[in-house]
C-alpha atoms as one frame of an Amber mdcrd trajectory, in Angstrom:
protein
  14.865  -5.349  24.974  16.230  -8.205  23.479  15.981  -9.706  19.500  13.672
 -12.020  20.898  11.316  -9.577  22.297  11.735  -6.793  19.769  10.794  -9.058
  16.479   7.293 -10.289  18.575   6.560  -6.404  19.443   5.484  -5.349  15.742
   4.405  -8.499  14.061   0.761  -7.313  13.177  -0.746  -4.188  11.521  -4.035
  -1.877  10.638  -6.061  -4.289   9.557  -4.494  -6.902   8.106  -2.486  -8.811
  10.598   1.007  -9.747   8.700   4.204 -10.566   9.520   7.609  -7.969   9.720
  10.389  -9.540  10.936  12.418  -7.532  12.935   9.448  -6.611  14.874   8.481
  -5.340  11.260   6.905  -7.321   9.494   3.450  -6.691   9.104   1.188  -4.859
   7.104  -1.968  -3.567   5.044  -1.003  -3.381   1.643  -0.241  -1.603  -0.766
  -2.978  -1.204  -4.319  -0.793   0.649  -6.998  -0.403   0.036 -10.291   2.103
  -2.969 -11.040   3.794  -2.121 -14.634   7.521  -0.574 -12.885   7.344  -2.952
  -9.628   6.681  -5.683 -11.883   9.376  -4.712 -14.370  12.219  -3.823 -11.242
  11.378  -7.581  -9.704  11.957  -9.534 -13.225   8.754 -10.969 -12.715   6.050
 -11.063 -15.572   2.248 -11.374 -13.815   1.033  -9.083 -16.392   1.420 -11.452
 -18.976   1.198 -14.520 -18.046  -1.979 -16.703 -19.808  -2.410 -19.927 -18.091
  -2.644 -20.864 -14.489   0.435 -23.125 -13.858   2.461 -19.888 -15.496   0.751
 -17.735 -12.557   1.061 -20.234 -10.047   5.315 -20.588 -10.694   5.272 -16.831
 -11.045   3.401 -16.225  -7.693   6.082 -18.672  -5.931   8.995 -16.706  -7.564
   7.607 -13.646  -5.619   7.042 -15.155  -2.238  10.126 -16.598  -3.048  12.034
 -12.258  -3.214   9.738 -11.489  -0.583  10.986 -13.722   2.089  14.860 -13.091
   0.466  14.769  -9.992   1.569  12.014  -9.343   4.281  14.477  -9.442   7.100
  16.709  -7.229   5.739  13.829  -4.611   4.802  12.725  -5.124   8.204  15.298
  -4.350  10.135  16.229  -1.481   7.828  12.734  -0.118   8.280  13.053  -0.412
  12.406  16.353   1.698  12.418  14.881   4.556  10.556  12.010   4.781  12.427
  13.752   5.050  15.853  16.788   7.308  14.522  13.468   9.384  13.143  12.640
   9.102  16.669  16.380  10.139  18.444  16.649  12.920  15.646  13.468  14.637
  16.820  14.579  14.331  20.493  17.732  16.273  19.748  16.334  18.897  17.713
  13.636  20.149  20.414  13.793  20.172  23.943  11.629  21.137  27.202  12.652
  25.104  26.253  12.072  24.707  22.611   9.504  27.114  21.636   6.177  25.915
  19.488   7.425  27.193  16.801  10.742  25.702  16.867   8.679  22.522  17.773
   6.569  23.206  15.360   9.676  23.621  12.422  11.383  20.227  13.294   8.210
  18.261  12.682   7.875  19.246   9.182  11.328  18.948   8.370  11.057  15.694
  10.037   7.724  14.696   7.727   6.162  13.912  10.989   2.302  13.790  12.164
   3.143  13.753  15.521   5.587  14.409  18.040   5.850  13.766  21.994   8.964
  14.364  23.996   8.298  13.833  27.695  11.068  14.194  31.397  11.733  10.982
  33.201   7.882  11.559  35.053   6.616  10.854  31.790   4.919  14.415  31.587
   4.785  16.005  27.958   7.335  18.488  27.421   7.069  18.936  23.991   3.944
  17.995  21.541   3.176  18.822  18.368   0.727  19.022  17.210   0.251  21.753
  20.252  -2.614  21.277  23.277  -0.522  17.627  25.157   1.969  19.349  26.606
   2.522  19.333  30.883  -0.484  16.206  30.432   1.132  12.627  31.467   1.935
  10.731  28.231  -0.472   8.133  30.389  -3.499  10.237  29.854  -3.387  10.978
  25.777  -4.766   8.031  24.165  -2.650   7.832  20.915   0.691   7.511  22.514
   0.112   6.447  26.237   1.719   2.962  25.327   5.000   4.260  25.272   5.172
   5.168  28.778   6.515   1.737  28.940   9.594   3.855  27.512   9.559   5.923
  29.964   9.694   3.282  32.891  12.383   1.736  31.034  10.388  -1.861  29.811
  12.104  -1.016  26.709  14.568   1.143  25.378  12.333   1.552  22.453   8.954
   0.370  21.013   6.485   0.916  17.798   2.705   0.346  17.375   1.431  -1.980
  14.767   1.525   0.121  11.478  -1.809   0.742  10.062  -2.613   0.697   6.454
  -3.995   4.232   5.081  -6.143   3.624   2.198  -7.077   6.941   1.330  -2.616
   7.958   0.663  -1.711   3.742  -0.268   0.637   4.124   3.302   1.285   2.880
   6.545   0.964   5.220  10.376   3.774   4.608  11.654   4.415   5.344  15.609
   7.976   4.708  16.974   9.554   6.256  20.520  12.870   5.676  21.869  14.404
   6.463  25.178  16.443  10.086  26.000  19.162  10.831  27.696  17.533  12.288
  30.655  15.019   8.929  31.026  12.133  10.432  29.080  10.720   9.039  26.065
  10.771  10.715  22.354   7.763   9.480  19.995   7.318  10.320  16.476   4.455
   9.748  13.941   4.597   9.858  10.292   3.520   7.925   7.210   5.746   5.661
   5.074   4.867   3.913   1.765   8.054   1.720   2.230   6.417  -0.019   5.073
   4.883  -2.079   2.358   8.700  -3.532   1.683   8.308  -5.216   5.198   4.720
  -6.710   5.150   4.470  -7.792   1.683   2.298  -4.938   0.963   4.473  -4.731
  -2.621   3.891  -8.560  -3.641   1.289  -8.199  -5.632   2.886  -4.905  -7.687
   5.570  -7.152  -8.008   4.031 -10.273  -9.237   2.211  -8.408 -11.822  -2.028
  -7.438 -12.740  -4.683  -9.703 -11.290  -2.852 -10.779  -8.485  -4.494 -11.121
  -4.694  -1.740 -11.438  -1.253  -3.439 -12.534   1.400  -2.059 -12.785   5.444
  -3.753 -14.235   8.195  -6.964 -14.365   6.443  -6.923 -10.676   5.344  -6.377
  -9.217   2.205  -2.714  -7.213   2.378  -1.774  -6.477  -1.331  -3.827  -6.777
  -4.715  -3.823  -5.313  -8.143  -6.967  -7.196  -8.653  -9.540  -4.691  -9.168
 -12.359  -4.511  -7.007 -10.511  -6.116  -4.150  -9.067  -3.814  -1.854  -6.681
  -4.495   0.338  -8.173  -4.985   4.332 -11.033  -7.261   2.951 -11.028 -10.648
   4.558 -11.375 -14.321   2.674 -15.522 -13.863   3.672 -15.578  -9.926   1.546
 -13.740 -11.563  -1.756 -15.980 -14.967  -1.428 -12.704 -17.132  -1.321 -12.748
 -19.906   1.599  -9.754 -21.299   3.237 -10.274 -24.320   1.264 -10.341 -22.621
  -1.721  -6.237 -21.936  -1.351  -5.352 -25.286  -1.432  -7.313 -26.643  -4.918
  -5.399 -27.190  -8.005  -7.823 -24.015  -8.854 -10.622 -22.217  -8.094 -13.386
 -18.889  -9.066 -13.213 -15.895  -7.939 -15.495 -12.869  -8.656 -14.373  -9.101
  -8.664 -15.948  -6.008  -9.796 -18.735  -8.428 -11.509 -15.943  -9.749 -13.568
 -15.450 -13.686 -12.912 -11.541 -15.065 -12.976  -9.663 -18.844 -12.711  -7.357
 -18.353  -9.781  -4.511 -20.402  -8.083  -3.133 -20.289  -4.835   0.681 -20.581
  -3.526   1.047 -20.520   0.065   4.576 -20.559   1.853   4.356 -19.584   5.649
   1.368 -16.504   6.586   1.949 -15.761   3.204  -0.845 -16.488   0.220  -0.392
 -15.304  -3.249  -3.413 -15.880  -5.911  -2.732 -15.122  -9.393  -6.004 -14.688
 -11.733  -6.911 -14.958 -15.055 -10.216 -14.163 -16.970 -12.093 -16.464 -17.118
């Protein structure tokens, strides 16, 4: 597959639709606290006091973000398919369940699929896929383009996991013998890639918003998934001088910076 093709194959995730770059480049978000990210980044959203402060400090971290998104992109792709190759040469058609069973934890993976050149399952884990077509189980059946060769190697749209503040992550890769190897597992440091981070970065009280959806905050009460309608923010809102916005009953002066997909609102009490 070329560049081209690989950088439009993962450019949306979970919920919120963002941008990677590499393919990777989108994301949910990420809802942590912000003291060490802030304090790593050089960037001081915790303290600023008035709006035109948050406002330059919001464009300094859209400013790091698209620095190095490629970069964290593309570094983020080649782990995930050398997760992928590693797991294909560690188990094998004669591997036994628990041998298969042994490389996926010391992989850190959710799931594995190994299938022949048919596309039939020759190794699964967990256990119960294996002799079905990779077709006919729902969660991986895309890759069968793999198989066919359409690609040398693909990944689903990461989805945000609330509940662990991570990302799904679903990558397969072509084998030697024209099968397909597919691994799942979930990775914090997808947030690197989608600007799930930006708002940990920029500091407290700040809101990143992507293609209408919410994809990092360390606002509380605004959780990261919710769309422009769930934080009562309109589209118009982003491009005043400044505007209200209400979360967890607690009202705030906000101020938008927009560069590309990208939206960061910083917030102060009002």
């Amino acid at each position: 597959m070329t560049k081209k093709r690989f950088l439009l194959s993962v450019l949306s995730v979970g919920a919120a639709s963002v941008m990677l770059a590499a393919s990777l480049s989108a994301c949910g978000g990420s809802s942590g606290n912000s003291s060490s990210a802030s304090s790593d980044s050089g960037s001081s959203g915790s303290s600023y006091t008035t709006l035109d402060d948050g406002k330059a400090n919001a464009k300094k971290c859209l400013s790091e973000y698209e620095s190095g998104k490629n970069a964290a992109s593309f570094a983020f792709a080649k782990g995930a398919y050398d997760k992928a190759a590693e797991a294909a040469e560690k188990v094998n058609a004669d591997s036994s369940q628990e041998d298969v069973d042994k490389a996926a934890e010391e992989l850190g993976l959710t799931r594995l699929v190994v299938t022949d050149e048919s596309g039939t399952i020759t190794v699964s884990y967990p256990e119960g896929d294996k002799d079905k077509s990779i077709k006919d189980v729902s969660d991986v059946a895309v890759f069968y383009k793999v198989v066919k060769g359409i690609s040398d190697k693909y990944m689903k749209d990461p989805e945000y996991k609330a509940d662990g503040d991570t990302y799904s992550i679903t990558a397969g890769v072509k084998t030697g013998d024209g099968g397909a190897a597919v691994v799942g597992y979930d990775d914090p440091g997808y947030a690197a890639v989608c600007g799930g981070d930006i708002a940990e970065k920029c500091g407290d009280n700040t809101v990143v918003i992507s293609k209408d959806k919410v994809v990092s905050s360390s606002l509380d009460g605004i959780a990261v998934g919710s769309s422009l309608d769930d934080i009562g923010v309109k589209k118009d809102d982003l491009k005043k001088d400044s505007f209200t916005l209400t979360a967890d009953s607690k009202k705030y002066n906000a101020a938008a910076v927009t560069k590309g997909d990208m939206t960061v609102i910083a917030a102060i009490p009002a």
